[in-house]
Tab-separated table of C-alpha atoms in Angstrom:
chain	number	residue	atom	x	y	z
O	1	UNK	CA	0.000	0.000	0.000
O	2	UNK	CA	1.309	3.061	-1.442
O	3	UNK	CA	0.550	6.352	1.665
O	4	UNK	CA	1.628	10.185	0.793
O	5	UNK	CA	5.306	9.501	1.091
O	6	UNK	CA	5.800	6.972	-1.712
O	7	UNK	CA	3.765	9.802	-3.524
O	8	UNK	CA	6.496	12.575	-2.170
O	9	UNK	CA	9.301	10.383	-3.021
O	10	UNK	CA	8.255	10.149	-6.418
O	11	UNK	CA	7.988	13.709	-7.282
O	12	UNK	CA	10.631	15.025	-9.751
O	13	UNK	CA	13.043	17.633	-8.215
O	14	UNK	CA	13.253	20.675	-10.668
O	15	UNK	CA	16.732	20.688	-10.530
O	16	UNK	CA	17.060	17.475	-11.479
O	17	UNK	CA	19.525	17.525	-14.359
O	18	UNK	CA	19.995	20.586	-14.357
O	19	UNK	CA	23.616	21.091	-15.079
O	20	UNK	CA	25.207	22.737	-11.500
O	21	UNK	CA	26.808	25.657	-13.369
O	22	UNK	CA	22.927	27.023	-14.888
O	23	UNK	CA	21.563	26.520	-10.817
O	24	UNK	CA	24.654	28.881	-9.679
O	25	UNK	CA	23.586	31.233	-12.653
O	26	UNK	CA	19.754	31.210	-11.749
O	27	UNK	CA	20.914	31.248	-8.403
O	28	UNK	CA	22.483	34.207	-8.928
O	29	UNK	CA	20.258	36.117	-11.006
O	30	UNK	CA	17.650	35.593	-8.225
O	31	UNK	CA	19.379	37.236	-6.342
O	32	UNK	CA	19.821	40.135	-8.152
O	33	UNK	CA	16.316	40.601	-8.885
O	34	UNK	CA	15.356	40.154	-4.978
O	35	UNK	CA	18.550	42.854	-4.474
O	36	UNK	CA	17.115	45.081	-7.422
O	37	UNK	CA	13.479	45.304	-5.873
O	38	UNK	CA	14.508	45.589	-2.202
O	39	UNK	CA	15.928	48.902	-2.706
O	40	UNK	CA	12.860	50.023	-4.170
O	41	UNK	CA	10.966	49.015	-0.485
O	42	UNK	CA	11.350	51.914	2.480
O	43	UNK	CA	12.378	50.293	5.155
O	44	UNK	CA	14.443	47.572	3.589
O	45	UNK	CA	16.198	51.167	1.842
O	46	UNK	CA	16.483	53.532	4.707
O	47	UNK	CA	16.478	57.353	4.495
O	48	UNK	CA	14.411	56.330	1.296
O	49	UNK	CA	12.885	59.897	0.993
O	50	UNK	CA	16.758	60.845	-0.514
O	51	UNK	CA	16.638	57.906	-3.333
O	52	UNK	CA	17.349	60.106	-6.387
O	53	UNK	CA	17.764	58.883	-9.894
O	54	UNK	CA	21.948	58.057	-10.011
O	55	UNK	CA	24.715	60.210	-8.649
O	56	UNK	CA	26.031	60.212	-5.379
O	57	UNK	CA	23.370	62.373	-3.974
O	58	UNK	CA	21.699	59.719	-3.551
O	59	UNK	CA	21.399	59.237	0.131
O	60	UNK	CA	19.368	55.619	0.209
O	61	UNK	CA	20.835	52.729	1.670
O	62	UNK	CA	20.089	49.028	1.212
O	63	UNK	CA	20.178	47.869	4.396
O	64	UNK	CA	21.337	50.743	6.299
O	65	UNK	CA	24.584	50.257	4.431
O	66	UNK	CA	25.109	49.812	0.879
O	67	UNK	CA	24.340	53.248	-1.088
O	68	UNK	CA	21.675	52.513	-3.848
O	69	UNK	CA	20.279	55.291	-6.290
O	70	UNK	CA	17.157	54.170	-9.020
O	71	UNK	CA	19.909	53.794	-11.183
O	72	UNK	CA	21.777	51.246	-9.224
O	73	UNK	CA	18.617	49.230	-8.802
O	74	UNK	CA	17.553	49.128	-12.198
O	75	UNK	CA	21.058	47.079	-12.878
O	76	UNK	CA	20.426	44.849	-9.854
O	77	UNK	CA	17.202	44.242	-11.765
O	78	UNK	CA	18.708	44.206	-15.330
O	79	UNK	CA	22.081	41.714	-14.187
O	80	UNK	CA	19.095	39.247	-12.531
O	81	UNK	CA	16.768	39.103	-16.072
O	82	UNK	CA	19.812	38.657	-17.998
O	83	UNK	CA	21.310	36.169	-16.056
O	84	UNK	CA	18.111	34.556	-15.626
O	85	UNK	CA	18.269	34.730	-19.588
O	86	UNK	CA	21.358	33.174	-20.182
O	87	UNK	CA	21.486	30.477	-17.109
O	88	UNK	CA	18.903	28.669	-19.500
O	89	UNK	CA	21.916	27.441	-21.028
O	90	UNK	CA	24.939	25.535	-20.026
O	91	UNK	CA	27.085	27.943	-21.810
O	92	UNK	CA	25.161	30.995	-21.128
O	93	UNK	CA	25.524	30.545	-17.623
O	94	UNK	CA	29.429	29.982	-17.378
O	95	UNK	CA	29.242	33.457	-19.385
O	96	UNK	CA	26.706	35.065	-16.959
O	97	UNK	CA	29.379	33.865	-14.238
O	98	UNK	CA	32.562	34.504	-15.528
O	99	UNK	CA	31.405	37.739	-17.365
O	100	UNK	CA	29.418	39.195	-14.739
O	101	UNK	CA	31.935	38.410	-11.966
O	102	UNK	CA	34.678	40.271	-14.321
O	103	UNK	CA	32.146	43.152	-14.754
O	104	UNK	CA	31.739	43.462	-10.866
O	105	UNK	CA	35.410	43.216	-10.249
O	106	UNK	CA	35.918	46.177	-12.867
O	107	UNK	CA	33.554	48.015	-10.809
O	108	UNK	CA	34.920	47.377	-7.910
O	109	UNK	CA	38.301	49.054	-9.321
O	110	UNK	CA	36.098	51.492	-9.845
O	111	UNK	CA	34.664	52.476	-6.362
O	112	UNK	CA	38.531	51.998	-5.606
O	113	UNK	CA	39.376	54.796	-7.844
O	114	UNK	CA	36.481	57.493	-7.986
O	115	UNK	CA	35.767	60.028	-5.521
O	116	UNK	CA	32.844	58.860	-3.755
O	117	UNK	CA	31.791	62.587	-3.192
O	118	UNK	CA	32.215	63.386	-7.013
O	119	UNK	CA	29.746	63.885	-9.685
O	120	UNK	CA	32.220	60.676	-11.471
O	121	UNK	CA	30.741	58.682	-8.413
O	122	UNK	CA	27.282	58.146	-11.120
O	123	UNK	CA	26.347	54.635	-9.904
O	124	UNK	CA	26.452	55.395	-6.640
O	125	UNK	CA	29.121	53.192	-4.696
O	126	UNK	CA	30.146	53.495	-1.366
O	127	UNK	CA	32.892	51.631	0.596
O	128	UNK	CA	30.416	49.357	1.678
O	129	UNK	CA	29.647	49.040	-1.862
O	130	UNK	CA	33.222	48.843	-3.233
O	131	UNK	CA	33.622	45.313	-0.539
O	132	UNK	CA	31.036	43.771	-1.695
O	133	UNK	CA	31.662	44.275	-5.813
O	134	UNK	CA	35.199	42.573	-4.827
O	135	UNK	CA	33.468	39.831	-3.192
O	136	UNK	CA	30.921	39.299	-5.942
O	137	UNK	CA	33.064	39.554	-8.459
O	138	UNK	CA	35.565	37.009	-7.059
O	139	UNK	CA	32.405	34.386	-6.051
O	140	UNK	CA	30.989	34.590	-9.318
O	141	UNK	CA	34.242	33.966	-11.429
O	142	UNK	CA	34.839	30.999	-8.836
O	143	UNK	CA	31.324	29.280	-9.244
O	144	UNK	CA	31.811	29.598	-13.055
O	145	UNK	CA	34.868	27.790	-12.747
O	146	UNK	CA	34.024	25.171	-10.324
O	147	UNK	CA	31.094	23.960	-11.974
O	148	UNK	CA	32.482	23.639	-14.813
O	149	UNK	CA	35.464	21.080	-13.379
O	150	UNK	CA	32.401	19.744	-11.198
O	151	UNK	CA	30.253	18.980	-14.413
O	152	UNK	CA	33.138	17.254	-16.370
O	153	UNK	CA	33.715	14.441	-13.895
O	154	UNK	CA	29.415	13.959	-13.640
């Protein structure tokens, strides 16, 4: 006699198959998106009465911490559909991970370089900002890489 768990068991796991390198992509873009939209929502964004369109003006911060502008959003939001896009393939993915973490680690140079109190400051980044590009940009070039060596031996 079959009860609800044989039923549970049998049930096919999305990611099933799915190739590990497009789960870190969709993974990723996810993210993005739910980064993207957050700093639309006060609260989440404090002192979001001083969200402006880009520059660094723009006295919102995700979190308390990291400085978001509309601008900056809209890429959060952007960098999630497109690697949402391209994690549909195996290929596409490695690209969304590899390119992607290159793009964040040129912005991070970036935040290194420009004056965070200048009109060149467009984005806005902050310090808080500047950590967390390195750190992206490093994780996302890594998970490209390591699911690709992880998918040959599969």
């Amino acid at each position: 006699m079959a009860g609800p768990m044989a039923h549970a068991r049998a049930r096919r796991n999305p990611a099933d198959g799915r190739a590990p390198v497009r789960r870190a992509a969709a993974t990723a873009a996810v993210v993005f998106l739910l980064v993207g939209a957050l700093g639309f929502l006060p609260g989440i964004t404090s002192d979001y009465a001083d969200l402006r369109l880009a520059g660094h003006r723009s006295g919102a911060r995700l979190f308390g911490v990291f400085q978001v502008s509309v601008l900056h959003n809209l890429v959060h939001l952007a960098f999630g559909v497109a690697g949402l896009a391209l994690a549909r393939t195996v290929a596409g993915a490695r690209a969304f991970l590899i390119g992607g973490g290159a793009v964040y680690l040129v912005l991070w140079l970036y935040g290194i370089a420009v004056d965070h109190a200048s009109a060149g400051n467009f984005l806005p980044v902050n310090r808080a900002d500047d950590w967390l590009h390195l750190g992206l940009g490093l994780a996302m070039i890594g998970l490209g890489l390591v699911t690709r060596r992880a998918g040959r031996r599969g």
